[in-house]
Short mmCIF file of C-alpha atoms and ligand atoms in Angstrom, two decimals:
data_model
loop_
_atom_site.label_atom_id
_atom_site.label_comp_id
_atom_site.label_asym_id
_atom_site.label_seq_id
_atom_site.Cartn_x
_atom_site.Cartn_y
_atom_site.Cartn_z
CA UNK N 4 -9.70 7.12 -26.56
CA UNK N 5 -6.59 5.24 -25.49
CA UNK N 6 -6.56 1.49 -25.22
CA UNK N 7 -3.74 0.02 -23.16
CA UNK N 8 -3.00 -3.65 -23.68
CA UNK N 9 -1.74 -6.27 -21.25
CA UNK N 10 1.68 -7.88 -21.26
CA UNK N 11 2.19 -11.63 -21.50
CA UNK N 12 5.47 -13.22 -22.55
CA UNK N 13 6.73 -9.97 -24.08
CA UNK N 14 3.60 -9.51 -26.23
CA UNK N 15 1.07 -6.73 -25.71
CA UNK N 16 -2.24 -8.57 -25.86
CA UNK N 17 -6.00 -8.08 -25.69
CA UNK N 18 -8.39 -10.26 -23.71
CA UNK N 19 -9.03 -13.49 -25.63
CA UNK N 20 -12.69 -12.56 -26.03
CA UNK N 21 -11.89 -8.90 -26.72
CA UNK N 22 -13.63 -7.71 -23.53
CA UNK N 23 -12.54 -4.35 -22.15
CA UNK N 24 -12.86 -2.37 -18.97
CA UNK N 25 -13.06 1.43 -18.75
CA UNK N 26 -10.84 3.45 -16.46
CA UNK N 27 -12.40 6.77 -15.46
CA UNK N 28 -11.01 9.85 -13.74
CA UNK N 29 -12.63 9.82 -10.28
CA UNK N 30 -12.61 13.63 -10.22
CA UNK N 31 -14.56 14.10 -13.48
CA UNK N 32 -15.79 10.67 -14.59
CA UNK N 33 -14.01 11.33 -17.90
CA UNK N 34 -12.81 8.22 -19.66
CA UNK N 35 -9.03 7.98 -19.25
CA UNK N 36 -8.46 4.76 -21.18
CA UNK N 37 -9.74 1.26 -21.48
CA UNK N 38 -7.86 -1.92 -20.70
CA UNK N 39 -8.45 -5.62 -21.41
CA UNK N 40 -10.83 -7.47 -19.16
CA UNK N 41 -8.94 -10.72 -18.79
CA UNK N 42 -10.00 -13.75 -16.81
CA UNK N 43 -8.89 -17.26 -15.92
CA UNK N 44 -7.61 -18.15 -19.41
CA UNK N 45 -5.25 -15.18 -19.68
CA UNK N 46 -4.19 -15.65 -16.04
CA UNK N 47 -3.08 -19.17 -16.99
CA UNK N 48 -1.20 -17.93 -20.06
CA UNK N 49 0.60 -15.37 -17.89
CA UNK N 50 1.77 -18.15 -15.57
CA UNK N 51 2.90 -20.21 -18.58
CA UNK N 52 5.06 -17.26 -19.70
CA UNK N 53 6.46 -16.64 -16.21
CA UNK N 54 7.23 -20.33 -15.70
CA UNK N 55 8.96 -20.56 -19.05
CA UNK N 56 11.13 -17.53 -18.30
CA UNK N 57 11.96 -18.63 -14.76
CA UNK N 58 15.03 -20.81 -15.38
CA UNK N 59 17.02 -18.39 -17.50
CA UNK N 60 16.24 -15.43 -15.22
CA UNK N 61 17.18 -17.39 -12.10
CA UNK N 62 20.47 -18.39 -13.71
CA UNK N 63 21.49 -14.84 -14.66
CA UNK N 64 24.26 -13.51 -12.41
CA UNK N 65 22.77 -11.52 -9.54
CA UNK N 66 24.68 -8.42 -10.62
CA UNK N 67 23.14 -8.54 -14.08
CA UNK N 68 19.64 -8.86 -12.67
CA UNK N 69 20.35 -5.99 -10.28
CA UNK N 70 21.63 -3.80 -13.12
CA UNK N 71 18.38 -4.35 -15.03
CA UNK N 72 16.19 -3.64 -12.00
CA UNK N 73 18.24 -0.50 -11.29
CA UNK N 74 17.85 0.63 -14.88
CA UNK N 75 14.11 0.10 -14.51
CA UNK N 76 14.12 2.36 -11.44
CA UNK N 77 16.10 5.01 -13.30
CA UNK N 78 13.68 4.89 -16.23
CA UNK N 79 10.73 5.25 -13.86
CA UNK N 80 12.32 8.38 -12.41
CA UNK N 81 13.13 9.72 -15.86
CA UNK N 82 9.44 9.33 -16.78
CA UNK N 83 8.12 10.97 -13.62
CA UNK N 84 6.09 13.64 -15.46
CA UNK N 85 4.26 11.20 -17.68
CA UNK N 86 3.69 8.57 -14.97
CA UNK N 87 2.54 11.07 -12.36
CA UNK N 88 -0.01 12.55 -14.73
CA UNK N 89 -1.47 9.13 -15.54
CA UNK N 90 -1.51 8.31 -11.85
CA UNK N 91 -3.38 11.49 -10.93
CA UNK N 92 -5.90 10.97 -13.73
CA UNK N 93 -6.78 7.44 -12.74
CA UNK N 94 -6.45 7.70 -8.95
CA UNK N 95 -7.21 11.35 -8.20
CA UNK N 96 -4.34 12.29 -5.87
CA UNK N 97 -2.74 15.73 -6.35
CA UNK N 98 0.05 15.82 -8.89
CA UNK N 99 2.68 16.68 -6.26
CA UNK N 100 1.71 13.55 -4.32
CA UNK N 101 1.72 11.49 -7.52
CA UNK N 102 5.25 12.70 -8.28
CA UNK N 103 6.24 11.79 -4.74
CA UNK N 104 4.78 8.34 -5.25
CA UNK N 105 6.75 7.83 -8.47
CA UNK N 106 10.00 8.66 -6.62
CA UNK N 107 8.95 6.33 -3.80
CA UNK N 108 8.10 3.61 -6.36
CA UNK N 109 11.50 3.98 -8.04
CA UNK N 110 13.23 3.69 -4.66
CA UNK N 111 11.91 0.13 -4.28
CA UNK N 112 13.58 -0.80 -7.58
CA UNK N 113 16.93 0.88 -6.97
CA UNK N 114 16.85 -0.24 -3.33
CA UNK N 115 16.32 -3.89 -4.31
CA UNK N 116 19.08 -3.55 -6.91
CA UNK N 117 21.43 -2.28 -4.18
CA UNK N 118 20.65 -5.06 -1.74
CA UNK N 119 20.05 -8.18 -3.81
CA UNK N 120 23.64 -8.86 -4.91
CA UNK N 121 24.68 -8.82 -1.25
CA UNK N 122 21.89 -11.11 -0.14
CA UNK N 123 23.30 -14.60 0.14
CA UNK N 124 23.27 -17.82 2.08
CA UNK N 125 25.50 -19.11 4.86
CA UNK N 126 28.17 -21.67 5.58
CA UNK N 127 27.63 -23.30 8.96
CA UNK N 128 30.40 -25.14 10.85
CA UNK N 129 29.30 -28.78 10.80
CA UNK N 130 28.95 -30.71 14.07
CA UNK N 131 30.61 -33.74 12.47
CA UNK N 132 34.13 -33.89 11.01
CA UNK N 133 34.25 -34.13 7.23
CA UNK N 134 30.85 -32.55 6.64
CA UNK N 135 30.00 -29.15 5.20
CA UNK N 136 26.73 -27.37 5.74
CA UNK N 137 25.72 -24.74 3.25
CA UNK N 138 22.51 -22.69 3.21
CA UNK N 139 21.40 -21.43 -0.20
CA UNK N 140 18.81 -18.73 -0.87
CA UNK N 141 17.29 -19.55 -4.26
CA UNK N 142 14.34 -17.52 -5.59
CA UNK N 143 10.95 -19.04 -4.77
CA UNK N 144 10.03 -19.18 -8.48
CA UNK N 145 6.93 -17.70 -10.08
CA UNK N 146 5.44 -14.94 -7.93
CA UNK N 147 1.94 -13.47 -8.28
CA UNK N 148 1.16 -9.94 -7.16
CA UNK N 149 -2.26 -8.37 -6.66
CA UNK N 150 -2.23 -4.68 -5.83
CA UNK N 151 -4.68 -1.94 -4.76
CA UNK N 152 -5.62 1.36 -6.42
CA UNK N 153 -4.44 3.82 -3.76
CA UNK N 154 -0.72 3.57 -4.62
CA UNK N 155 -0.85 2.33 -8.23
CA UNK N 156 2.91 2.63 -8.72
CA UNK N 157 4.54 1.96 -5.36
CA UNK N 158 2.56 -1.15 -4.42
CA UNK N 159 3.73 -2.77 -7.64
CA UNK N 160 7.43 -1.92 -7.43
CA UNK N 161 7.52 -2.75 -3.72
CA UNK N 162 6.74 -6.33 -4.74
CA UNK N 163 8.42 -6.61 -8.12
CA UNK N 164 11.71 -4.88 -7.32
CA UNK N 165 12.83 -7.45 -4.76
CA UNK N 166 11.10 -10.36 -6.50
CA UNK N 167 12.86 -9.79 -9.81
CA UNK N 168 16.17 -8.81 -8.21
CA UNK N 169 16.47 -12.13 -6.37
CA UNK N 170 15.56 -14.09 -9.51
CA UNK N 171 11.80 -14.68 -9.40
CA UNK N 172 9.53 -14.14 -12.39
CA UNK N 173 6.16 -12.52 -11.89
CA UNK N 174 2.55 -12.22 -12.91
CA UNK N 175 0.73 -9.14 -11.69
CA UNK N 176 -2.76 -7.75 -11.58
CA UNK N 177 -3.14 -4.06 -10.77
CA UNK N 178 -6.45 -2.82 -9.34
CA UNK N 179 -9.30 -2.24 -11.79
CA UNK N 180 -9.80 1.40 -10.71
CA UNK N 181 -6.20 2.40 -11.49
CA UNK N 182 -4.35 -0.10 -13.72
CA UNK N 183 -2.73 2.33 -16.18
CA UNK N 184 0.26 3.34 -14.06
CA UNK N 185 1.07 -0.34 -13.51
CA UNK N 186 0.88 -1.11 -17.22
CA UNK N 187 3.14 1.89 -17.93
CA UNK N 188 5.62 0.52 -15.38
CA UNK N 189 5.54 -2.85 -17.16
CA UNK N 190 6.38 -1.13 -20.45
CA UNK N 191 9.37 0.60 -18.83
CA UNK N 192 10.53 -2.73 -17.39
CA UNK N 193 10.83 -4.04 -20.93
CA UNK N 194 12.77 -0.94 -21.99
CA UNK N 195 15.09 -1.47 -19.03
CA UNK N 196 15.91 -4.97 -20.26
CA UNK N 197 13.58 -7.17 -18.22
CA UNK N 198 13.31 -10.15 -20.60
CA UNK N 199 9.99 -11.33 -22.10
CA UNK N 200 8.02 -13.47 -19.66
CA UNK N 201 9.90 -12.31 -16.56
CA UNK N 202 7.17 -9.76 -15.88
CA UNK N 203 3.59 -10.29 -17.07
CA UNK N 204 0.79 -7.87 -16.30
CA UNK N 205 -2.91 -8.47 -16.80
CA UNK N 206 -6.07 -6.56 -15.88
CA UNK N 207 -9.60 -7.81 -15.48
CA UNK N 208 -11.73 -10.12 -13.38
CA UNK N 209 -9.93 -10.10 -10.03
CA UNK N 210 -11.62 -13.10 -8.37
CA UNK N 211 -11.13 -15.28 -11.48
CA UNK N 212 -7.50 -14.25 -11.88
CA UNK N 213 -6.67 -14.69 -8.19
CA UNK N 214 -8.34 -18.10 -8.09
CA UNK N 215 -6.47 -19.25 -11.18
CA UNK N 216 -3.12 -18.20 -9.77
CA UNK N 217 -3.68 -19.83 -6.40
CA UNK N 218 -5.02 -22.92 -8.14
CA UNK N 219 -1.78 -23.29 -10.13
CA UNK N 220 1.00 -25.17 -8.34
CA UNK N 221 3.63 -23.35 -10.43
CA UNK N 222 2.82 -20.11 -8.59
CA UNK N 223 4.97 -20.40 -5.49
CA UNK N 224 4.08 -17.17 -3.78
CA UNK N 225 1.37 -14.55 -3.83
CA UNK N 226 1.96 -11.07 -2.51
CA UNK N 227 -1.24 -9.14 -1.91
CA UNK N 228 -1.99 -5.62 -0.74
CA UNK N 229 -5.66 -4.87 -0.21
CA UNK N 230 -8.55 -5.45 2.13
CA UNK N 231 -8.59 -7.91 5.02
CA UNK N 232 -11.79 -9.35 3.53
CA UNK N 233 -10.09 -10.31 0.26
CA UNK N 234 -6.99 -11.39 2.19
CA UNK N 235 -9.10 -14.01 3.97
CA UNK N 236 -10.41 -15.35 0.64
CA UNK N 237 -6.83 -15.67 -0.63
CA UNK N 238 -5.71 -17.49 2.53
CA UNK N 239 -8.42 -20.09 1.95
CA UNK N 240 -7.51 -20.46 -1.72
CA UNK N 241 -3.80 -20.71 -0.91
CA UNK N 242 -4.52 -23.80 1.19
CA UNK N 243 -4.76 -25.91 -1.94
CA UNK N 244 -1.10 -25.70 -2.96
CA UNK N 245 0.13 -24.17 0.30
CA UNK N 246 1.19 -21.14 -1.70
CA UNK N 247 3.29 -18.77 0.39
CA UNK N 248 1.50 -15.52 1.11
CA UNK N 249 2.55 -12.00 1.96
CA UNK N 250 -0.51 -10.02 2.97
CA UNK N 251 -0.58 -6.30 3.61
CA UNK N 252 -4.17 -5.76 4.64
CA UNK N 253 -6.34 -3.15 6.32
CA UNK N 254 -5.30 -0.79 9.08
CA UNK N 255 -7.00 1.31 11.72
CA UNK N 256 -4.03 3.27 12.98
CA UNK N 257 -4.27 5.02 16.35
CA UNK N 258 -2.68 8.47 16.71
CA UNK N 259 -1.96 9.12 20.38
CA UNK N 260 -1.06 12.62 21.56
CA UNK N 261 0.31 12.90 25.11
CA UNK N 262 0.17 16.05 27.22
CA UNK N 263 3.92 16.64 26.83
CA UNK N 264 3.83 16.48 23.01
CA UNK N 265 5.01 19.20 20.68
CA UNK N 266 1.50 20.01 19.47
CA UNK N 267 2.72 21.85 16.40
CA UNK N 268 4.61 18.75 15.31
CA UNK N 269 1.65 16.52 16.23
CA UNK N 270 -0.67 18.57 14.03
CA UNK N 271 1.81 18.49 11.15
CA UNK N 272 2.06 14.71 11.56
CA UNK N 273 -1.72 14.40 11.75
CA UNK N 274 -2.22 16.34 8.54
CA UNK N 275 0.35 14.40 6.56
CA UNK N 276 -0.61 10.97 7.84
CA UNK N 277 -4.38 11.43 7.84
CA UNK N 278 -5.10 13.80 4.94
CA UNK N 279 -2.57 12.67 2.32
CA UNK N 280 -4.31 10.98 -0.65
CA UNK N 281 -7.61 12.28 0.81
CA UNK N 282 -7.21 9.87 3.71
CA UNK N 283 -7.06 6.81 1.48
CA UNK N 284 -3.98 5.01 2.74
CA UNK N 285 -3.79 1.86 4.82
CA UNK N 286 -1.50 3.55 7.37
CA UNK N 287 -3.83 6.52 7.84
CA UNK N 288 -4.73 7.23 11.44
CA UNK N 289 -8.38 6.28 11.91
CA UNK N 290 -8.55 7.09 15.61
CA UNK N 291 -7.00 10.09 17.37
CA UNK N 292 -6.65 9.83 21.14
CA UNK N 293 -5.52 13.01 22.87
CA UNK N 294 -4.71 13.45 26.55
CA UNK N 295 -7.39 15.56 28.18
CA UNK N 296 -5.32 18.62 29.16
CA UNK N 297 -4.17 19.23 25.55
CA UNK N 298 -7.24 17.94 23.75
CA UNK N 299 -8.91 21.29 23.08
CA UNK N 300 -5.71 22.91 21.93
CA UNK N 301 -4.86 20.01 19.62
CA UNK N 302 -8.31 20.02 18.00
CA UNK N 303 -8.21 23.81 17.54
CA UNK N 304 -4.78 23.73 15.95
CA UNK N 305 -5.77 20.81 13.71
CA UNK N 306 -8.82 22.70 12.49
CA UNK N 307 -6.71 25.75 11.69
CA UNK N 308 -4.20 23.64 9.78
CA UNK N 309 -6.96 21.98 7.76
CA UNK N 310 -8.28 25.33 6.53
CA UNK N 311 -5.15 25.36 4.33
CA UNK N 312 -6.31 22.31 2.34
CA UNK N 313 -7.84 22.88 -1.10
CA UNK N 314 -10.18 20.42 -2.79
CA UNK N 315 -10.08 20.01 -6.55
CA UNK N 316 -8.75 18.15 -9.54
CA UNK N 317 -5.33 16.77 -8.76
CA UNK N 318 -3.84 18.27 -11.91
CA UNK N 319 -4.83 21.82 -10.90
CA UNK N 320 -2.33 24.10 -9.16
CA UNK N 321 -2.67 24.47 -5.42
CA UNK N 322 -4.95 21.45 -4.94
CA UNK N 323 -4.04 19.42 -1.85
CA UNK N 324 -7.00 17.06 -1.70
CA UNK N 325 -8.51 15.08 -4.55
CA UNK N 326 -11.70 13.02 -4.78
CA UNK N 327 -12.54 9.76 -3.11
CA UNK N 328 -11.96 6.89 -5.51
CA UNK N 329 -15.57 5.97 -6.27
CA UNK N 330 -19.18 6.18 -5.12
CA UNK N 331 -18.80 3.23 -2.74
CA UNK N 332 -15.95 5.10 -1.07
CA UNK N 333 -18.16 8.19 -0.76
CA UNK N 334 -21.05 6.17 0.68
CA UNK N 335 -18.81 4.62 3.31
CA UNK N 336 -17.36 7.95 4.47
CA UNK N 337 -20.82 9.54 4.55
CA UNK N 338 -22.21 6.62 6.58
CA UNK N 339 -19.35 6.72 9.07
CA UNK N 340 -19.78 10.44 9.68
CA UNK N 341 -23.55 10.01 10.15
CA UNK N 342 -23.06 7.02 12.45
CA UNK N 343 -20.53 8.91 14.60
CA UNK N 344 -22.86 11.90 14.91
CA UNK N 345 -25.82 9.64 15.75
CA UNK N 346 -23.73 8.17 18.53
CA UNK N 347 -22.84 11.55 19.98
CA UNK N 348 -19.77 12.79 18.11
CA UNK N 349 -19.58 16.54 17.59
CA UNK N 350 -18.81 17.70 14.07
CA UNK N 351 -16.15 20.35 14.58
CA UNK N 352 -15.38 20.89 10.92
CA UNK N 353 -16.27 19.66 7.42
CA UNK N 354 -18.38 16.56 7.09
CA UNK N 355 -19.75 17.38 3.67
CA UNK N 356 -19.57 15.62 0.34
CA UNK N 357 -19.23 18.31 -2.30
CA UNK N 358 -18.58 19.08 -5.97
CA UNK N 359 -15.78 21.65 -5.58
CA UNK N 360 -16.09 23.13 -9.08
CA UNK N 361 -18.03 22.95 -12.30
CA UNK N 362 -17.15 19.79 -14.23
CA UNK N 363 -16.05 17.84 -11.16
CA UNK N 364 -17.87 14.92 -9.58
CA UNK N 365 -19.59 15.11 -6.18
CA UNK N 366 -17.00 12.77 -4.75
CA UNK N 367 -15.00 15.20 -2.62
CA UNK N 368 -15.16 15.14 1.15
CA UNK N 369 -14.34 18.36 2.98
CA UNK N 370 -11.59 17.95 5.61
CA UNK N 371 -13.49 16.72 8.62
CA UNK N 372 -12.90 16.74 12.36
CA UNK N 373 -15.23 14.73 14.59
CA UNK N 374 -14.84 15.12 18.32
CA UNK N 375 -16.04 12.80 21.07
CA UNK N 376 -14.94 9.49 19.51
CA UNK N 377 -16.19 6.46 21.46
CA UNK N 378 -15.55 2.75 20.86
CA UNK N 379 -19.13 2.05 19.70
CA UNK N 380 -18.78 4.28 16.64
CA UNK N 381 -18.15 2.51 13.32
CA UNK N 382 -15.19 4.81 12.71
CA UNK N 383 -13.48 3.31 15.79
CA UNK N 384 -13.43 -0.16 14.28
CA UNK N 385 -13.80 0.17 10.47
CA UNK N 386 -11.24 1.69 8.13
CA UNK N 387 -12.59 5.03 6.85
CA UNK N 388 -10.55 5.78 3.70
CA UNK N 389 -11.51 9.44 3.72
CA UNK N 390 -10.26 12.79 5.10
CA UNK N 391 -11.95 12.40 8.46
CA UNK N 392 -10.15 12.75 11.80
CA UNK N 393 -12.14 11.31 14.70
CA UNK N 394 -10.79 12.46 18.05
CA UNK N 395 -11.33 11.00 21.52
CA UNK N 396 -9.78 11.82 24.90
CA UNK N 397 -7.94 9.83 27.56
CA UNK N 398 -6.53 10.58 31.01
CA UNK N 399 -3.78 8.15 32.02
CA UNK N 400 -0.92 7.01 29.80
CA UNK N 401 -1.97 3.38 30.19
CA UNK N 402 -5.44 4.28 28.95
CA UNK N 403 -3.90 5.81 25.83
CA UNK N 404 -2.04 2.57 25.12
CA UNK N 405 -5.14 0.47 25.82
CA UNK N 406 -7.25 2.53 23.42
CA UNK N 407 -4.53 2.30 20.78
CA UNK N 408 -4.57 -1.48 21.07
CA UNK N 409 -8.35 -1.83 21.11
CA UNK N 410 -8.49 -2.90 17.47
CA UNK N 411 -8.36 -6.11 15.47
CA UNK N 412 -5.79 -4.43 13.21
CA UNK N 413 -2.13 -3.70 13.81
CA UNK N 414 -0.55 -2.03 10.80
CA UNK N 415 0.64 1.46 11.77
CA UNK N 416 0.39 3.51 14.96
CA UNK N 417 1.56 6.99 15.89
CA UNK N 418 2.45 8.52 19.25
CA UNK N 419 3.55 12.06 20.08
CA UNK N 420 5.49 12.83 23.26
CA UNK N 421 8.64 14.72 24.24
CA UNK N 422 9.41 12.26 27.03
CA UNK N 423 11.98 9.71 25.87
CA UNK N 424 10.97 7.10 28.42
CA UNK N 425 7.33 7.46 27.45
CA UNK N 426 8.26 7.23 23.78
CA UNK N 427 9.92 3.87 24.45
CA UNK N 428 6.97 2.69 26.50
CA UNK N 429 4.68 3.62 23.60
CA UNK N 430 6.89 1.86 21.05
CA UNK N 431 6.84 -1.29 23.16
CA UNK N 432 3.22 -1.21 24.34
CA UNK N 433 1.47 -0.52 21.05
CA UNK N 434 0.79 -3.66 19.05
CA UNK N 435 1.51 -2.68 15.45
CA UNK N 436 4.01 -3.49 12.73
CA UNK N 437 4.98 0.17 12.33
CA UNK N 438 5.13 2.74 15.13
CA UNK N 439 5.80 6.38 14.29
CA UNK N 440 7.09 8.23 17.34
CA UNK N 441 6.82 11.97 16.63
CA UNK N 442 6.69 10.96 12.96
CA UNK N 443 3.67 11.06 10.68
CA UNK N 444 5.50 10.02 7.49
CA UNK N 445 6.77 6.50 8.12
CA UNK N 446 6.87 5.02 4.62
CA UNK N 447 10.30 4.27 3.19
CA UNK N 448 11.71 1.52 1.02
CA UNK N 449 14.49 0.74 3.49
CA UNK N 450 12.30 -0.26 6.46
CA UNK N 451 10.09 -3.33 6.99
CA UNK N 452 6.47 -2.48 6.15
CA UNK N 453 3.63 -4.70 7.33
CA UNK N 454 1.31 -5.39 10.19
CA UNK N 455 0.25 -7.59 13.06
CA UNK N 456 -3.16 -9.15 13.79
CA UNK N 457 -5.74 -8.68 10.99
CA UNK N 458 -3.35 -6.37 9.13
CA UNK N 459 -1.65 -9.36 7.60
CA UNK N 460 1.46 -11.44 7.27
CA UNK N 461 5.02 -10.63 6.32
CA UNK N 462 7.03 -7.49 5.68
CA UNK N 463 7.96 -5.61 2.53
CA UNK N 464 10.93 -3.28 2.11
CA UNK N 465 14.65 -3.62 2.81
CA UNK N 466 16.18 -7.05 3.24
CA UNK N 467 12.90 -8.39 4.63
CA UNK N 468 11.45 -8.27 1.13
CA UNK N 469 14.40 -10.23 -0.27
CA UNK N 470 13.85 -12.89 2.38
CA UNK N 471 10.20 -13.11 1.42
CA UNK N 472 11.00 -13.97 -2.22
CA UNK N 473 13.65 -16.59 -1.49
CA UNK N 474 13.61 -20.17 -0.30
CA UNK N 475 15.96 -21.47 2.38
CA UNK N 476 17.72 -24.56 1.10
CA UNK N 477 20.12 -26.44 3.37
CA UNK N 478 22.74 -28.58 1.66
CA UNK N 479 24.66 -31.11 3.72
CA UNK N 480 27.85 -32.30 2.04
CA UNK N 481 29.28 -35.52 3.41
P1 ADP Q 21 -9.79 -2.10 -1.91
O1 ADP Q 21 -10.83 -1.96 -0.87
O2 ADP Q 21 -8.55 -1.35 -1.68
O3 ADP Q 21 -10.29 -1.95 -3.31
P2 ADP Q 21 -9.61 -4.92 -2.38
O4 ADP Q 21 -9.08 -5.93 -1.44
O5 ADP Q 21 -11.04 -5.03 -2.80
O6 ADP Q 21 -9.28 -3.55 -1.70
O7 ADP Q 21 -8.74 -4.87 -3.69
C1 ADP Q 21 -7.34 -5.02 -3.70
C2 ADP Q 21 -6.94 -5.83 -4.91
O8 ADP Q 21 -7.54 -7.12 -4.79
C3 ADP Q 21 -7.45 -5.27 -6.23
O9 ADP Q 21 -6.46 -5.51 -7.22
C4 ADP Q 21 -8.68 -6.11 -6.52
O10 ADP Q 21 -8.97 -6.20 -7.88
C5 ADP Q 21 -8.25 -7.45 -5.98
N1 ADP Q 21 -9.34 -8.37 -5.62
C6 ADP Q 21 -10.58 -8.08 -5.23
N2 ADP Q 21 -11.28 -9.21 -4.98
C7 ADP Q 21 -10.44 -10.25 -5.22
C8 ADP Q 21 -10.55 -11.69 -5.14
N3 ADP Q 21 -11.68 -12.28 -4.76
N4 ADP Q 21 -9.47 -12.42 -5.46
C9 ADP Q 21 -8.32 -11.82 -5.85
N5 ADP Q 21 -8.15 -10.50 -5.93
C10 ADP Q 21 -9.19 -9.71 -5.63
#
């Protein structure tokens, strides 16, 4: 059985007390590897290493840092086969999706390398003769990153690409369910020339590690992707040192289909946005609202499209839909389907938790369509994280917008219409950080990614990420 160590200060280490944590394939429960179970002590050592490396890395010319980050991105791409296989084994998504995620992950590294050398401060004409006003953009310093299991590669590079490119050093903790891809990325960073201590990666006791990092004044920023519940804990802990936070938290995306929509395109968008990664993404639609006159046709077409999906192990040919990540995930999806049906939803398709083949776990949810969504149902206000489309109807356009906004979250939203004026009204009326108009695949490294309301603070991607990892320092020269 493989044992994959953690990285601190250029050394591959074990937990100080030798404790380990097992990573299992969610599709089979087979042991994939074990990793160190680190805690507060190792979290502190990781910060020591990052703090020690900070000065020299900050002082490297921006072009040199960018060249290293670019090389890291190129190495990630060159290792797509190996990384994608590890990713599928620990997370469960189909291999084709895992390969797509590796390319997406690499694009955050090469994208940051492209932008960072051109990201600079300003010279402002002074209001007083003889003065000069200069605005510098130094790196914030040591950055901590805590990432989720559903995109074990991309959520790490989305933070570390820009952070390292602008001159920060980092400590990171991948999610316990799927830490192996992140540790493999850390190894490639070293091969690309990221110096010892600039990137440190530990696995283990998440609450202890998070608390240690936010309790350490040397950590100047924490970037977190995960649940709103944990986000709130981190906000409280960040109060101590007023650590800057970027928080990409839960979503509950609405998917609004108007009567003038191209229904074929809407169904394609629904399948890709809702059923990718077995519905376990934070920008997944959780609530479909379809205008009454096209509702029946949309649901029928969606059902037909979903018959094409194939459950199974992500490494097997032809599989489109892997397992849910763990038994808690299964229990939540099962409970939401039962709750919706108790409250009057009609099960149009799926709704079962199955073991698709001999040797696989009973952690697979058949593609599910629930009709008759109402606001009282849990699925209307709690993130599902499963391949379940819950569909409701509306009559007037304004009602569609109101339903879309009836949520404490505001990460992504989708609207389908052929009417340009209506498309603009939707883009303006819907309160979300990301609005896909006739587009179900909105993720890209060049655009700002993040949400409003309980979906968090800040944006990742493009120049917005560079801003997030830099200070603004104003120098007045008399
Ligand atoms: P999910 O529901 O996607 O697992 P979580 O918010 O529980 O979302 O997990 C996201 C990341 O946050 C993971 O890396 C997890 O280990 C970490 N985490 C969980 N609880 C805490 C905590 N109390 N403090 C810091 N990190 C935490």
